[in-house]
Amino acid sequence: MRRLSVLFSLMAALVVTGCSSQSEEVNVYSARKEALIKPLLDRFTSETGITVNLITGSADALVERMKAEGEHSPADVLITTDAGRLYRAQQEGQLATTESDTLADQVPEALRDPEGHWYGLSVRARVVVYAPDRVDPSELSTYEALADEKWDDRICIRSSDNIYNQSLTASLIAHNGEADTEQWAEGLVSNMARDPVGGDRDQIKALAAGECDIAVVNTYYLGMMQGGDDADAREIAEQVAVFWPNQDGRGAHINISGAGVATNAPNPDNARQLIEFLVNDESQQWYAETNYEYPVRADVPVSDLLQEWGEFKQDDLPLIKLGELNADAVKLMDRAGWK
């Protein structure tokens, strides 16, 4: 009997040790490039002792992978950009409801899912950039005004299959209704200087090269060009300026990078702890200084470069609306001929 007792004690110890070892890790599926997230994950490991296993890929591919893996998925946390993508993952059943006093306190209501499926980690604005030698900022005003005839053949913007443009269009539907937004999209398309091609950096490059006079881009792309090590990119970025639309009204359109705990997370407590870590003071300041994104928290200062662009009024539309109206936005853009 004594031998059996010792044997059972050893088995119990092994089980406890195995569970403890398993609990000291967290598996992250990230649609953000490794360089834009790994330094924070390394810092999390250093402070908590929890190992982070990182897998990167496109947002859609990662969600499809989670669906295919089903209840055996190792994913604990999904990190991606744009509320539209987070909403899509939620609708696909891949994000669990996560209750956290820390996240509820630190992340504004408009920047998180009302039921706690996802939370914003950083903010970016989708703004107008212009060539100061060809455009007087007094000519600029709102997103709606981009459909004015005076901008005929003068606008650069990326394609309609880009989630950032889909979310911008969804925000216009939320504010102005579908009919007015479709008319706006038709006017915008007629004002494009070229067929949509490339990413946001490509729009900035085209603007600097004189292919257009204004462009619509996410702020952090310009920040990376201005603050990066590439001298050519810095020279290009110095030729354009930022304009904040709709400052006399609802404010500039914003979006987020964000995260949620996976539905089948094997380490949900560690997942929640990681997301809480990503909204703490140090992490939020890192986003501002390294990624040129705005903190989700108003009490965290932005980087010197972002301060140079000046303060701006943000649209306070709950970002869940960008997901809810995404399908309507995509259909509308297609009807308007937005390639």
Tab-separated table of N, CA and C in Angstrom, residues 182-252:
chain	number	residue	atom	x	y	z
A	182	GLU	N	-23.400	56.584	-51.096
A	182	GLU	CA	-23.178	56.056	-52.443
A	182	GLU	C	-22.900	57.197	-53.420
A	183	GLN	N	-23.608	58.291	-53.258
A	183	GLN	CA	-23.358	59.460	-54.111
A	183	GLN	C	-21.949	59.987	-53.873
A	184	TRP	N	-21.535	59.984	-52.611
A	184	TRP	CA	-20.171	60.411	-52.269
A	184	TRP	C	-19.138	59.494	-52.928
A	185	ALA	N	-19.349	58.187	-52.835
A	185	ALA	CA	-18.398	57.231	-53.407
A	185	ALA	C	-18.277	57.406	-54.916
A	186	GLU	N	-19.403	57.669	-55.580
A	186	GLU	CA	-19.372	57.895	-57.024
A	186	GLU	C	-18.551	59.138	-57.357
A	187	GLY	N	-18.723	60.191	-56.556
A	187	GLY	CA	-17.948	61.409	-56.780
A	187	GLY	C	-16.471	61.196	-56.516
A	188	LEU	N	-16.158	60.434	-55.468
A	188	LEU	CA	-14.764	60.137	-55.147
A	188	LEU	C	-14.101	59.370	-56.284
A	189	VAL	N	-14.792	58.364	-56.799
A	189	VAL	CA	-14.246	57.564	-57.900
A	189	VAL	C	-13.963	58.441	-59.116
A	190	SER	N	-14.879	59.348	-59.417
A	190	SER	CA	-14.683	60.218	-60.581
A	190	SER	C	-13.525	61.189	-60.375
A	191	ASN	N	-13.138	61.417	-59.117
A	191	ASN	CA	-12.047	62.347	-58.822
A	191	ASN	C	-10.688	61.674	-58.684
A	192	MET	N	-10.647	60.342	-58.811
A	192	MET	CA	-9.369	59.641	-58.663
A	192	MET	C	-8.426	59.984	-59.807
A	193	ALA	N	-7.177	60.238	-59.450
A	193	ALA	CA	-6.173	60.585	-60.453
A	193	ALA	C	-5.696	59.361	-61.226
A	194	ARG	N	-5.932	58.189	-60.676
A	194	ARG	CA	-5.511	56.931	-61.302
A	194	ARG	C	-6.333	55.808	-60.693
A	195	ASP	N	-6.345	54.656	-61.339
A	195	ASP	CA	-6.988	53.497	-60.737
A	195	ASP	C	-6.265	53.153	-59.441
A	196	PRO	N	-7.010	52.744	-58.404
A	196	PRO	CA	-6.372	52.406	-57.129
A	196	PRO	C	-5.316	51.314	-57.298
A	197	VAL	N	-4.145	51.550	-56.722
A	197	VAL	CA	-3.068	50.574	-56.785
A	197	VAL	C	-2.155	50.775	-55.582
A	198	GLY	N	-1.679	49.653	-55.018
A	198	GLY	CA	-0.709	49.733	-53.928
A	198	GLY	C	-1.320	50.028	-52.574
A	199	GLY	N	-0.431	50.169	-51.596
A	199	GLY	CA	-0.838	50.450	-50.232
A	199	GLY	C	-0.773	51.932	-49.917
A	200	ASP	N	-0.893	52.259	-48.626
A	200	ASP	CA	-0.917	53.668	-48.235
A	200	ASP	C	0.417	54.368	-48.529
A	201	ARG	N	1.521	53.674	-48.314
A	201	ARG	CA	2.810	54.288	-48.651
A	201	ARG	C	2.879	54.646	-50.139
A	202	ASP	N	2.299	53.787	-50.965
A	202	ASP	CA	2.306	54.056	-52.407
A	202	ASP	C	1.492	55.297	-52.750
A	203	GLN	N	0.423	55.553	-51.992
A	203	GLN	CA	-0.364	56.767	-52.233
A	203	GLN	C	0.462	58.004	-51.875
A	204	ILE	N	1.231	57.907	-50.789
A	204	ILE	CA	2.080	59.027	-50.377
A	204	ILE	C	3.173	59.278	-51.413
A	205	LYS	N	3.752	58.194	-51.922
A	205	LYS	CA	4.796	58.330	-52.944
A	205	LYS	C	4.232	58.957	-54.215
A	206	ALA	N	3.027	58.535	-54.607
A	206	ALA	CA	2.404	59.097	-55.807
A	206	ALA	C	2.105	60.579	-55.620
A	207	LEU	N	1.688	60.940	-54.416
A	207	LEU	CA	1.410	62.342	-54.104
A	207	LEU	C	2.678	63.178	-54.232
A	208	ALA	N	3.769	62.684	-53.647
A	208	ALA	CA	5.038	63.417	-53.712
A	208	ALA	C	5.562	63.504	-55.146
A	209	ALA	N	5.240	62.500	-55.956
A	209	ALA	CA	5.708	62.481	-57.347
A	209	ALA	C	4.847	63.319	-58.272
A	210	GLY	N	3.756	63.894	-57.744
A	210	GLY	CA	2.910	64.755	-58.558
A	210	GLY	C	1.816	64.042	-59.318
A	211	GLU	N	1.596	62.740	-59.029
A	211	GLU	CA	0.533	62.001	-59.718
A	211	GLU	C	-0.849	62.416	-59.220
A	212	CYS	N	-0.911	62.993	-58.029
A	212	CYS	CA	-2.163	63.486	-57.460
A	212	CYS	C	-1.815	64.628	-56.521
A	213	ASP	N	-2.836	65.316	-56.056
A	213	ASP	CA	-2.605	66.461	-55.166
A	213	ASP	C	-2.974	66.172	-53.718
A	214	ILE	N	-3.880	65.203	-53.501
A	214	ILE	CA	-4.225	64.784	-52.157
A	214	ILE	C	-4.356	63.264	-52.148
A	215	ALA	N	-4.207	62.673	-50.971
A	215	ALA	CA	-4.333	61.225	-50.829
A	215	ALA	C	-4.983	60.928	-49.481
A	216	VAL	N	-5.591	59.747	-49.392
A	216	VAL	CA	-6.223	59.299	-48.146
A	216	VAL	C	-5.409	58.136	-47.602
A	217	VAL	N	-4.878	58.303	-46.376
A	217	VAL	CA	-3.980	57.292	-45.809
A	217	VAL	C	-4.172	57.196	-44.301
A	218	ASN	N	-3.692	56.106	-43.737
A	218	ASN	CA	-3.622	55.970	-42.283
A	218	ASN	C	-2.391	56.713	-41.773
A	219	THR	N	-2.539	57.387	-40.669
A	219	THR	CA	-1.481	58.245	-40.143
A	219	THR	C	-0.178	57.509	-39.878
A	220	TYR	N	-0.238	56.275	-39.380
A	220	TYR	CA	1.000	55.637	-38.945
A	220	TYR	C	1.911	55.282	-40.120
A	221	TYR	N	1.360	55.140	-41.319
A	221	TYR	CA	2.221	54.912	-42.485
A	221	TYR	C	3.105	56.126	-42.741
A	222	LEU	N	2.513	57.299	-42.659
A	222	LEU	CA	3.295	58.522	-42.833
A	222	LEU	C	4.307	58.656	-41.698
A	223	GLY	N	3.896	58.308	-40.492
A	223	GLY	CA	4.808	58.370	-39.357
A	223	GLY	C	6.020	57.479	-39.534
A	224	MET	N	5.787	56.268	-40.020
A	224	MET	CA	6.900	55.346	-40.243
A	224	MET	C	7.852	55.860	-41.311
A	225	MET	N	7.292	56.526	-42.329
A	225	MET	CA	8.153	57.085	-43.374
A	225	MET	C	8.944	58.274	-42.835
A	226	GLN	N	8.293	59.116	-42.060
A	226	GLN	CA	8.963	60.302	-41.533
A	226	GLN	C	9.998	59.952	-40.466
A	227	GLY	N	9.686	58.965	-39.645
A	227	GLY	CA	10.551	58.655	-38.507
A	227	GLY	C	11.451	57.459	-38.700
A	228	GLY	N	11.400	56.812	-39.877
A	228	GLY	CA	12.182	55.611	-40.101
A	228	GLY	C	13.615	55.879	-40.523
A	229	ASP	N	14.344	54.799	-40.805
A	229	ASP	CA	15.757	54.890	-41.161
A	229	ASP	C	15.991	55.076	-42.657
A	230	ASP	N	14.949	54.917	-43.461
A	230	ASP	CA	15.078	55.026	-44.911
A	230	ASP	C	15.096	56.505	-45.315
A	231	ALA	N	16.252	56.966	-45.755
A	231	ALA	CA	16.405	58.396	-46.096
A	231	ALA	C	15.501	58.795	-47.251
A	232	ASP	N	15.336	57.914	-48.221
A	232	ASP	CA	14.471	58.221	-49.369
A	232	ASP	C	13.022	58.372	-48.919
A	233	ALA	N	12.575	57.486	-48.023
A	233	ALA	CA	11.200	57.560	-47.516
A	233	ALA	C	10.986	58.840	-46.715
A	234	ARG	N	11.995	59.226	-45.935
A	234	ARG	CA	11.880	60.463	-45.157
A	234	ARG	C	11.761	61.669	-46.084
A	235	GLU	N	12.546	61.661	-47.148
A	235	GLU	CA	12.504	62.783	-48.101
A	235	GLU	C	11.133	62.885	-48.761
A	236	ILE	N	10.554	61.737	-49.107
A	236	ILE	CA	9.216	61.731	-49.706
A	236	ILE	C	8.188	62.251	-48.706
A	237	ALA	N	8.253	61.757	-47.467
A	237	ALA	CA	7.267	62.138	-46.449
A	237	ALA	C	7.327	63.620	-46.119
A	238	GLU	N	8.505	64.216	-46.244
A	238	GLU	CA	8.654	65.639	-45.944
A	238	GLU	C	7.969	66.527	-46.978
A	239	GLN	N	7.573	65.943	-48.108
A	239	GLN	CA	6.940	66.724	-49.165
A	239	GLN	C	5.423	66.800	-49.028
A	240	VAL	N	4.872	66.162	-48.008
A	240	VAL	CA	3.421	66.160	-47.825
A	240	VAL	C	3.076	66.648	-46.427
A	241	ALA	N	1.829	67.034	-46.242
A	241	ALA	CA	1.364	67.521	-44.946
A	241	ALA	C	0.040	66.846	-44.589
A	242	VAL	N	-0.259	66.827	-43.303
A	242	VAL	CA	-1.465	66.170	-42.796
A	242	VAL	C	-2.589	67.171	-42.635
A	243	PHE	N	-3.788	66.760	-43.061
A	243	PHE	CA	-4.996	67.545	-42.801
A	243	PHE	C	-5.994	66.653	-42.078
A	244	TRP	N	-6.559	67.185	-40.994
A	244	TRP	CA	-7.538	66.438	-40.202
A	244	TRP	C	-8.951	66.798	-40.670
A	245	PRO	N	-9.660	65.886	-41.323
A	245	PRO	CA	-11.002	66.205	-41.830
A	245	PRO	C	-12.052	66.326	-40.724
A	246	ASN	N	-13.143	67.014	-41.061
A	246	ASN	CA	-14.359	67.085	-40.248
A	246	ASN	C	-14.121	67.625	-38.837
A	247	GLN	N	-13.177	68.547	-38.702
A	247	GLN	CA	-12.887	69.081	-37.375
A	247	GLN	C	-13.965	70.031	-36.863
A	248	ASP	N	-14.782	70.562	-37.745
A	248	ASP	CA	-15.896	71.407	-37.315
A	248	ASP	C	-17.168	70.588	-37.098
A	249	GLY	N	-17.057	69.298	-37.263
A	249	GLY	CA	-18.212	68.413	-37.084
A	249	GLY	C	-17.880	67.241	-36.193
A	250	ARG	N	-18.050	66.029	-36.731
A	250	ARG	CA	-17.926	64.835	-35.898
A	250	ARG	C	-16.479	64.466	-35.566
A	251	GLY	N	-15.511	64.963	-36.364
A	251	GLY	CA	-14.115	64.619	-36.136
A	251	GLY	C	-13.594	63.630	-37.157
A	252	ALA	N	-12.286	63.423	-37.127
A	252	ALA	CA	-11.622	62.545	-38.087
A	252	ALA	C	-11.943	61.083	-37.807
